XYZ file of C-alpha atoms in Angstrom:
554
model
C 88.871 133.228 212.951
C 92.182 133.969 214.609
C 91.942 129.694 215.209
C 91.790 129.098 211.243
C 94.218 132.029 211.020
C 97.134 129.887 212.828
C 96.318 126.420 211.366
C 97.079 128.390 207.986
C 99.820 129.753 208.902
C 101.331 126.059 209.984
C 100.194 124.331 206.912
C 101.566 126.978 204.590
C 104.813 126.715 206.305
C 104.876 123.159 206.435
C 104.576 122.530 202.998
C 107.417 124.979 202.108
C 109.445 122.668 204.577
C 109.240 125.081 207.537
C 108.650 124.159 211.534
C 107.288 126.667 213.681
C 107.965 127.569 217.066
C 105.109 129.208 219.073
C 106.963 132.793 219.783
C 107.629 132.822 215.826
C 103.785 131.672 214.905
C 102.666 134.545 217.380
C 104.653 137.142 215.479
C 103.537 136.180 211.789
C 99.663 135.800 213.124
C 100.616 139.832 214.652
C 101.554 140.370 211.180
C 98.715 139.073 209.486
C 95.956 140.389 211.234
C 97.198 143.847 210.283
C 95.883 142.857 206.825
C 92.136 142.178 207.166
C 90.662 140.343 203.683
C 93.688 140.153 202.671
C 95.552 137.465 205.059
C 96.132 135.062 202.540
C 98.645 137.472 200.655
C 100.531 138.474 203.606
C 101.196 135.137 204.511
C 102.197 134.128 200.901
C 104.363 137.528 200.763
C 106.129 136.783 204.172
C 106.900 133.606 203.209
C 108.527 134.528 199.829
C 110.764 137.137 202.050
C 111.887 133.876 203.980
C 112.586 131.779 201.037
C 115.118 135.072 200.340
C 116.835 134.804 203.699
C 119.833 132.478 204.527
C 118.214 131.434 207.063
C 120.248 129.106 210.433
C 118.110 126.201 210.613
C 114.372 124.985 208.910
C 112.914 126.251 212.283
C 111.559 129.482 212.392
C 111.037 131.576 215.633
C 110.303 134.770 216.279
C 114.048 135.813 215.816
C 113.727 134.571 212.180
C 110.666 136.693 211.196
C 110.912 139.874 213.323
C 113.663 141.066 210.329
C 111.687 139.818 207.571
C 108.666 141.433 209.104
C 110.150 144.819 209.882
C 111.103 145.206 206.312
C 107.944 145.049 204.998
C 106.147 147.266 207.490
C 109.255 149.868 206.182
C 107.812 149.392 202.943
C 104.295 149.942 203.970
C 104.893 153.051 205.872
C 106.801 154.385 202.850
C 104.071 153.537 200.227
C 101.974 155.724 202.900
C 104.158 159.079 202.694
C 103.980 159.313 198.762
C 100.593 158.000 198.317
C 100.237 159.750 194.864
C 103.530 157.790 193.517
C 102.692 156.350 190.007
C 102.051 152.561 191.659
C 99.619 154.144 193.321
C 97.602 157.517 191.839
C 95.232 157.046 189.152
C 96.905 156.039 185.584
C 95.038 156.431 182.395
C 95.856 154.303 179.669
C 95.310 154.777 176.308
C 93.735 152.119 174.088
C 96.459 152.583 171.674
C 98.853 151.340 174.266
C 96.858 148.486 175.228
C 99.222 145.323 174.759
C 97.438 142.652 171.918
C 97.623 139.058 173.121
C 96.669 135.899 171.011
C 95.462 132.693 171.692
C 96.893 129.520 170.979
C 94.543 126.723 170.613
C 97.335 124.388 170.199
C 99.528 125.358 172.934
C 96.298 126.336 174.997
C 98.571 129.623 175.617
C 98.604 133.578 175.214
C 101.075 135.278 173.362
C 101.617 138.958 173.113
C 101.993 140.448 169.725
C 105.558 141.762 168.615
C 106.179 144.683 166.733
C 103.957 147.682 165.434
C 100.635 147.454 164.318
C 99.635 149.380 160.972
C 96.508 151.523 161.237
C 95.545 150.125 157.590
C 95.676 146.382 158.052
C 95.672 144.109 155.263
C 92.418 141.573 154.708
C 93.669 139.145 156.464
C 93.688 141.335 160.017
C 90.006 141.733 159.340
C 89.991 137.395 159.282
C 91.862 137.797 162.322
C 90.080 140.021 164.144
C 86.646 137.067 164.510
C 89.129 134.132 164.670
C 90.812 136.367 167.889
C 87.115 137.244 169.217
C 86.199 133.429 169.137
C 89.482 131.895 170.399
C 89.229 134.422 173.389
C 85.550 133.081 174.594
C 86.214 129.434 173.444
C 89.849 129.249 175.777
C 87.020 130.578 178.715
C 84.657 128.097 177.774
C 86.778 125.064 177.849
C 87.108 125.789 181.622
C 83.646 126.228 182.476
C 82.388 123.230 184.771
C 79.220 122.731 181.961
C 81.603 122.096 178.987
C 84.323 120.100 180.643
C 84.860 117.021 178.774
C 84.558 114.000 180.875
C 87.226 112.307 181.578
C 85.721 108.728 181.017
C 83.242 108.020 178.350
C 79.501 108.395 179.368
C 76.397 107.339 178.313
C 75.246 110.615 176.650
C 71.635 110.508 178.071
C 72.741 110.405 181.434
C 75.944 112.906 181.044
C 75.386 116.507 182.230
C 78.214 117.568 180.114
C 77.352 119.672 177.483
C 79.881 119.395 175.478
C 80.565 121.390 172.316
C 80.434 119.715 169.389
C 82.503 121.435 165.838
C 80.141 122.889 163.356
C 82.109 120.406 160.964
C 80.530 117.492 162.631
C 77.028 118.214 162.723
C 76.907 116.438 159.028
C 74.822 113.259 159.433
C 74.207 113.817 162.968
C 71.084 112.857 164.679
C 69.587 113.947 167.840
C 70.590 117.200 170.034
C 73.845 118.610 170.185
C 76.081 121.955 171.654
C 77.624 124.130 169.377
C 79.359 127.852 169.774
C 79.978 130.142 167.053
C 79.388 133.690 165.831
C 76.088 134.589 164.365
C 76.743 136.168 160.470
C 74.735 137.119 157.321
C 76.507 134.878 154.833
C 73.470 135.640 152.248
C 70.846 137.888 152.203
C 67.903 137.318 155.047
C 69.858 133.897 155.713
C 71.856 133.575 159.031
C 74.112 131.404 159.591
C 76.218 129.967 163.065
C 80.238 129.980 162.019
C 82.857 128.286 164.135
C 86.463 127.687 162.759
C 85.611 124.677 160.946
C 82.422 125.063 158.963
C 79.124 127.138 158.649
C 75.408 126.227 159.297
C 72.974 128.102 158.826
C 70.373 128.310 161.633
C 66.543 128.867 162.565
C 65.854 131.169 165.621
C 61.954 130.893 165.440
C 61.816 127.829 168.394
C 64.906 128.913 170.328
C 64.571 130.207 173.877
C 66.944 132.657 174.568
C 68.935 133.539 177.752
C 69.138 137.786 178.550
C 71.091 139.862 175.748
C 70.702 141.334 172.290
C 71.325 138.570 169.860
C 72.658 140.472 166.786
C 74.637 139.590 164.231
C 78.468 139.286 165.008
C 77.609 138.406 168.253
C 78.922 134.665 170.116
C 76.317 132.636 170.907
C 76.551 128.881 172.670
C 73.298 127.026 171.518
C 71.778 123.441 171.876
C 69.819 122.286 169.021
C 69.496 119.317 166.237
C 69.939 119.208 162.603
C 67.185 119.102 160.194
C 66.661 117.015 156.934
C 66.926 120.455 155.068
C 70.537 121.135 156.480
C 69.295 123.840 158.879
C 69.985 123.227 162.715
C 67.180 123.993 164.786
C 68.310 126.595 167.827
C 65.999 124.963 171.096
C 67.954 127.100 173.612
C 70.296 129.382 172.732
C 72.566 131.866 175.157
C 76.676 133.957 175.457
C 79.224 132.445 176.471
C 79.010 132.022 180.469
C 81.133 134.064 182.342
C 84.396 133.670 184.358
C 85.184 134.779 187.444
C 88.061 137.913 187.336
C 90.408 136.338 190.004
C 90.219 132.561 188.097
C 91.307 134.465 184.513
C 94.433 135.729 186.293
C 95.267 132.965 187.857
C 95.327 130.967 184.932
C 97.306 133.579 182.505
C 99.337 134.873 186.024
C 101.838 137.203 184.721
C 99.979 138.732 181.914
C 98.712 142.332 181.185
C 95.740 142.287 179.419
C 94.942 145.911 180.588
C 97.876 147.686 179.995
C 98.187 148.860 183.596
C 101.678 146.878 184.109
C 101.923 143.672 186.036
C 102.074 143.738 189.741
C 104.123 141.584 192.269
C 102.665 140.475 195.293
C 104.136 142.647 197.209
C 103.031 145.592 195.301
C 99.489 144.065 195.095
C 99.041 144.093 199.231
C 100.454 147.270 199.471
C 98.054 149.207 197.109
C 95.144 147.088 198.141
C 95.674 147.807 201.760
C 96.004 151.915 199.971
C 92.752 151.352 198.136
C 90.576 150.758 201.530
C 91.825 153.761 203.092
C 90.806 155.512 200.187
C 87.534 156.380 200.827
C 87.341 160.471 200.135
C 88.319 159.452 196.401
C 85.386 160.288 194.317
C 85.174 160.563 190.291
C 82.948 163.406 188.805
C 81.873 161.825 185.212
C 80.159 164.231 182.672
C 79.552 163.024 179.010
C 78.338 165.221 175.900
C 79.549 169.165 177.413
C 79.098 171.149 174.209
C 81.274 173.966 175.113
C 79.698 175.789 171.691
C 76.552 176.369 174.073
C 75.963 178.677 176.567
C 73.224 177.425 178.527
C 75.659 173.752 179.038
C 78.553 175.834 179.489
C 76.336 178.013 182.607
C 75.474 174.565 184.220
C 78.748 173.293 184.199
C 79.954 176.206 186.189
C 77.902 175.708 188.461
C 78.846 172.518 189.082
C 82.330 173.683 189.128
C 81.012 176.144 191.999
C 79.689 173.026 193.642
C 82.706 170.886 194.070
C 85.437 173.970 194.733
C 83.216 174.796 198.289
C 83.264 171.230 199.340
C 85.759 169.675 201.972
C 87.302 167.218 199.739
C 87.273 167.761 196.220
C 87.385 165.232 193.644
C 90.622 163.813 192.916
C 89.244 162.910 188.871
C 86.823 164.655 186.614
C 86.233 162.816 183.033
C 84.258 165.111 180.364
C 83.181 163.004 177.876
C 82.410 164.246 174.499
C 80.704 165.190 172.000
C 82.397 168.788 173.059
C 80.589 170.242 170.613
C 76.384 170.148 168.999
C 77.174 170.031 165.710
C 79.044 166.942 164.462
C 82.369 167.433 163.099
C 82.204 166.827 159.307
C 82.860 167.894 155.760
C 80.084 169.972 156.792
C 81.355 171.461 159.991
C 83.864 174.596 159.580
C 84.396 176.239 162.765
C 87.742 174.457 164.052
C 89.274 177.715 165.474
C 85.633 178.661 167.274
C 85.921 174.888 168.866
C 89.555 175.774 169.934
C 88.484 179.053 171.597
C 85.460 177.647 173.503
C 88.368 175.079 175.028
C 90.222 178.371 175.946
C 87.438 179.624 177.628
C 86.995 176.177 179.412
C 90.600 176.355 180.625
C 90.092 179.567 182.307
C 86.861 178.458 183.954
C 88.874 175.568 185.694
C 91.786 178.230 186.180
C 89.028 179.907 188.020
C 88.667 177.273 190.553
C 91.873 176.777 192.457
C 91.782 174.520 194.653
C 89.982 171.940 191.395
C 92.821 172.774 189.307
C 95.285 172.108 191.900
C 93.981 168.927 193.855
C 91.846 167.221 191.062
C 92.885 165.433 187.896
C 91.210 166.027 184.267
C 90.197 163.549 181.662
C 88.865 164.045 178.163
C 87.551 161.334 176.003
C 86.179 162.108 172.742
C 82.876 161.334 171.656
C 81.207 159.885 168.307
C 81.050 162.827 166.388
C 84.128 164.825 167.326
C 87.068 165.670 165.464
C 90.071 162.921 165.963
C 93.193 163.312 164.454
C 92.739 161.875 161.202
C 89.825 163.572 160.316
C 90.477 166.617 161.155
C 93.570 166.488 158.745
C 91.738 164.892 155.728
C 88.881 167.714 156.167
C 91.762 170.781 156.060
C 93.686 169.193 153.400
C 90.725 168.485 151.618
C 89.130 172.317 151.318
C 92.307 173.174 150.348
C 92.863 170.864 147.281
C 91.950 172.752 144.122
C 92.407 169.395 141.658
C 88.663 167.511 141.671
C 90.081 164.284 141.564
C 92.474 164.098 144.512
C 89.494 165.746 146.127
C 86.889 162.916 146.079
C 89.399 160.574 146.706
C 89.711 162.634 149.933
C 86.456 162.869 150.465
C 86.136 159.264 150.486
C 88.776 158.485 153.281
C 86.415 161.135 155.191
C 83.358 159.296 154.707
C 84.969 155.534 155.021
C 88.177 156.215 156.628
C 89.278 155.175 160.371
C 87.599 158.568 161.561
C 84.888 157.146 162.353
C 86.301 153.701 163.825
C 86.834 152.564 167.059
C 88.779 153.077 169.063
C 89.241 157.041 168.673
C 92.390 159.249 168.862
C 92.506 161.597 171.538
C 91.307 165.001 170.644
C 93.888 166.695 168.234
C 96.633 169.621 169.544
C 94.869 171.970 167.068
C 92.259 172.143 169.904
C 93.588 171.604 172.768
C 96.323 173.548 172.954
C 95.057 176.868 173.914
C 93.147 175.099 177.063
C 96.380 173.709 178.032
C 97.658 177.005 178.420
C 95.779 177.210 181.684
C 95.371 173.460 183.092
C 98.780 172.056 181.443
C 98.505 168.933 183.403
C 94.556 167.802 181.617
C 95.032 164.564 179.950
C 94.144 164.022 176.714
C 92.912 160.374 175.535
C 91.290 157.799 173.426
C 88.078 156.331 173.690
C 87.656 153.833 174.466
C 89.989 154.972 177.415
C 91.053 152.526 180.890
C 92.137 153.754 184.400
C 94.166 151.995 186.754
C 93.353 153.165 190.674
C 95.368 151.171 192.686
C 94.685 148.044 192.259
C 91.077 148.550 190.616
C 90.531 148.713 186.691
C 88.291 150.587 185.055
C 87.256 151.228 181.556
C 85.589 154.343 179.816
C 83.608 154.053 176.861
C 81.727 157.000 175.066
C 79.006 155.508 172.424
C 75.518 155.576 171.749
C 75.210 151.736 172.241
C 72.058 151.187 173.412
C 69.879 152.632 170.590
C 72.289 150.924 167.983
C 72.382 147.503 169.921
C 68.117 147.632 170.206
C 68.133 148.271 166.213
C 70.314 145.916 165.131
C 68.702 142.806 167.484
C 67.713 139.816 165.799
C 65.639 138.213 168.331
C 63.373 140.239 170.698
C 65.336 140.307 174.061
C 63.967 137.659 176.451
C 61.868 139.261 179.309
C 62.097 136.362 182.018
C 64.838 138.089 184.049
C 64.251 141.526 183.224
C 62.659 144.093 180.681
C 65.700 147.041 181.362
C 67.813 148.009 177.845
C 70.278 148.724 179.923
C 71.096 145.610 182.084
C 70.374 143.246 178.482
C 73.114 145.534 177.080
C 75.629 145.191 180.127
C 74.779 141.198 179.928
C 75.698 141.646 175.929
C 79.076 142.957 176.621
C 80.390 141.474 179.500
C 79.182 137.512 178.001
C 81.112 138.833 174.973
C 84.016 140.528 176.380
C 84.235 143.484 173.973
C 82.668 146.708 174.201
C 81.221 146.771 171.226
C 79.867 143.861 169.347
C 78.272 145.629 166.470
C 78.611 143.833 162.908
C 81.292 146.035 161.043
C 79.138 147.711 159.121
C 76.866 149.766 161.778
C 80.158 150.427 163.795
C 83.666 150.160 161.852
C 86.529 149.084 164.237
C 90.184 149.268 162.923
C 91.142 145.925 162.344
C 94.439 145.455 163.785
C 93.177 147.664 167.289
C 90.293 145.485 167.852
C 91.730 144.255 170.971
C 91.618 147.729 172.443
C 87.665 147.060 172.789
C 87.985 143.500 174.878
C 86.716 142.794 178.068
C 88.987 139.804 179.615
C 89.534 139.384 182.551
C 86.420 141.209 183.546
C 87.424 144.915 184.718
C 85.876 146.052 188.170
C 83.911 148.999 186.730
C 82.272 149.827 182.824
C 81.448 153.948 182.377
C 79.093 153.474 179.755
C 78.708 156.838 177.841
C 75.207 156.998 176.338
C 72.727 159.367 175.622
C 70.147 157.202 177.134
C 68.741 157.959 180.668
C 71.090 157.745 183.745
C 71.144 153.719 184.892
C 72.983 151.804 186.785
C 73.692 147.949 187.071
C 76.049 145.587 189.213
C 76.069 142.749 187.249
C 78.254 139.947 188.493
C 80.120 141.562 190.715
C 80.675 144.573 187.938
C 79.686 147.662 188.327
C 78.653 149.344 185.299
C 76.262 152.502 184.766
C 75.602 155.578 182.424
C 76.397 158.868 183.627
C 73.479 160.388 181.218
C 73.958 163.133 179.182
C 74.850 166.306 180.598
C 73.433 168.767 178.022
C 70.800 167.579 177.391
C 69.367 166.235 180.615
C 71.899 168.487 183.378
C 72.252 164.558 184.424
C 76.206 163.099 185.715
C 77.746 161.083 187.981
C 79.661 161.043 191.243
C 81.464 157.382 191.439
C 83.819 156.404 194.812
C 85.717 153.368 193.114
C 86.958 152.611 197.001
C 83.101 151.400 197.920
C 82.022 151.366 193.758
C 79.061 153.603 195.308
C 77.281 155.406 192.225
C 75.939 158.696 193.206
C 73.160 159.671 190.264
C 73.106 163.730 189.679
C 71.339 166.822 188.211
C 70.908 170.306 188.415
């Protein structure tokens, strides 16, 4: 290894114009090696620290490098005496925050979105919001070795290019073709495949179908022919394939699709090198605590108990909601009751002090709790006393952003008196996304798998595998969004729906579900449900450092 090691090291420096003397290649490979899996980076790092230097002459010995090399082992060691600095600690960020980019099809390009974006967007954000979705999974599909264009012109029944041909085109066209588009209901019991150009509808009845749940909205790539009657025939039909993480970012290098801030090189090697040594970091992940019931309230104690007598106690706990059994509607009227149980949360952590201290605490709201919004609209409302302005409250209740993704944090109103005894509890959206080191990870509390099953058009194929679960995690990660439910089972504001993508591919999805506990690593992802606490005593301990998911219950 050490052998391949030094011929790197010569050819890197070569082609940066560099000749290396044998003292000065035995001090870089000294330097290297301190960086196991990750040699590649040191080398590029020291040799960006060289390119800095005024250096005497093109020849490097060790003279040249010990300087360069004892600054960045500085560096190191003080990364290591504030490990919990904010490049390194866990950083939540809420989806509000997230940064909206936009794809050029022209320019074959990103651009990030200037300027504020309105809660209430006009129609045309709504026309935006599937034109964005597309662009995003046809820029990924361009690249993919399957769909490459070839560069000369082929015989097409000996090509293995499948090339994609524009919904536009299929008009006259004989014999089998590739198409991509999103699956919609442009008339009743009638589905049609849309791409920017042109509609068609289509006939599932022949189609074999790759793993996922086909439903409407969703992005399909299928092969199939036109019929006489102006319907193509699906023959095999399947999501957009993926791409790997590290080939996203090195194609859009430089931008932050996760809202975590971009990273130099430098600050990349350092925190990975932190992440390995990381190893007593664990994540305790609880989703539905009702704090209005005793009996969930009792277990969660005791899991409290649990993790205050233990050596090392978890640096993160995440309570996902609902915090409450009752949902929070027109018809639910015990705010202050909600705000007290919080209270008495707060001192049960208080209560613990070496958790309140040492740990971190995250709470993500579920479907049916209060957010900001509606919590206002239902106070203002009971206190209106004119009928009219009334039902026109009413209705931004019912079909107002309350309901959409992604959520508000939890509102003050509730939160405040639990504050009182863990002040530093954060507070966030849902979906929410954590930064640990150099790891991202996204949180998402919604009964998906239930709604996903209902709204399937196709019966999910069975050839790989039978689980909900893993056809769900193949559903979102082929699509890159969290949640790709037509509007109308599951509203998403319009202007925020980039809050809900998937690109690149995070390391970890915390699917919140009321489903049984599962897990699945699917392409190098790790993604699993934590279950539902009160109803099954069921959580999760997660250690992002090995991506190890420990299944629980009392």
């Amino acid at each position: 290894m050490s052998g391949q090691t030094r011929k790197l090291i010569q050819k890197k420096l070569k082609i940066r114009g560099y000749s290396l003397k044998m003292d000065g290649l035995e001090e870089i490979l000294s330097f290297v090696n301190r960086f196991q899996d990750a040699e590649d980076e040191a080398m590029d790092l020291l040799l960006d620290q060289l390119d800095h230097q005024s250096l005497k002459s093109s020849i490097i010995d060790k003279e040249a490098v010990h300087g360069v090399i004892s600054l960045l082992l500085e560096a190191e060691a003080a990364e290591e005496e504030y490990p919990t600095s904010s490049r390194s600690s866990i950083r939540v960020v809420d989806a509000f925050l997230v940064p909206k980019f936009r794809y050029d099809p022209i320019k074959k390009h990103f651009f990030q979105h200037a300027g504020s974006l309105p809660i209430h967007g006009e129609a045309s954000a709504k026309a935006a919001l599937y034109r964005d979705r597309f662009l995003l999974l046809f820029q990924r599909v361009s690249r993919d070795q399957h769909f490459i264009k070839p560069a000369f012109d082929t015989d097409d029944e000996t090509s293995q290019s499948c090339q994609l041909s524009p919904i536009q085109s299929l008009v006259g066209q004989r014999g089998r073709r590739w198409v991509m588009g999103v699956i919609s209901q442009l008339e009743d019991g009638h589905f049609y495949l849309e791409d920017l150009t042109a509609a068609v509808e289509i006939d599932f009845s022949k189609a074999k179908i790759t793993t996922g749940f086909f439903a409407e909205n969703t992005i399909i790539v299928a092969e199939g022919e036109m019929l006489s009657e102006g319907i193509f025939q699906v023959i095999t039909c399947g999501f957009p394939p993926l791409e790997d993480r590290d080939k996203s970012l090195k194609v859009f290098a430089g931008h932050d699709f996760f809202g975590g801030g971009t990273l130099t090189k430098e600050e990349t090697l350092r925190l990975a090198d932190l992440e390995k040594r990381a190893v007593n970091d664990m994540f305790v992940i609880l989703s539905d605590i009702w704090l209005d019931n005793e009996q969930v309230m009792e277990k969660l104690e005791t899991v409290l108990n649990g993790f205050e007598s233990v050596e090392i106690v978890p640096s993160l706990f995440v309570f996902m909601g609902n915090f409450c059994s009752h949902p929070c509607n027109l018809s639910f009227h015990s705010f202050s009751s909600l705000r007290l149980h919080f209270g008495k949360l707060g001192r049960m952590i208080e209560a613990h002090p070496r958790l309140k201290e040492q740990s971190q605490f995250l709470f993500i709201p579920g479907p049916d709790d209060a957010g900001v919004l509606k919590y206002c609209l239902i106070i203002f409302a009971c206190t209106l006393r004119e009928l009219y302005l009334f039902r026109i409250c009413l209705l931004l209740i019912i079909s107002g952003p309350s309901t959409a993704l992604p959520r508000c944090a939890l509102p003050k109103y509730l939160t405040e008196e639990f504050q009182k005894h863990v002040p530093n509890a954060i507070f966030s959206s849902n979906p929410c996304r954590i930064k640990f080191y150099t790891q991202e990870i996204v949180f998402f509390r919604q009964d998906l798998l239930y709604r996903m099953r209902r709204s399937c058009l196709i019966p999910p194929s069975t050839e790989e595998t039978d689980d909900p679960f893993e056809h769900l995690v193949a559903t979102i990660t082929h699509q890159s969004h969290l949640c790709p439910l037509p509007l109308f089972v599951q509203p998403i504001i319009w202007n925020y729906d980039h809050c809900l993508h998937l690109y690149p591919t995070p390391h970890t999805i915390i699917l919140g579900d009321r489903s049984e506990q599962k897990a699945f690593k699917y392409t190098g992802i790790t993604c699993f449900n934590p279950g539902s606490f009160a109803e099954d005593s069921t959580f999760v301990a997660y250690r992002p450092c090995s991506q190890e998911v420990e299944f629980s219950a009392l």
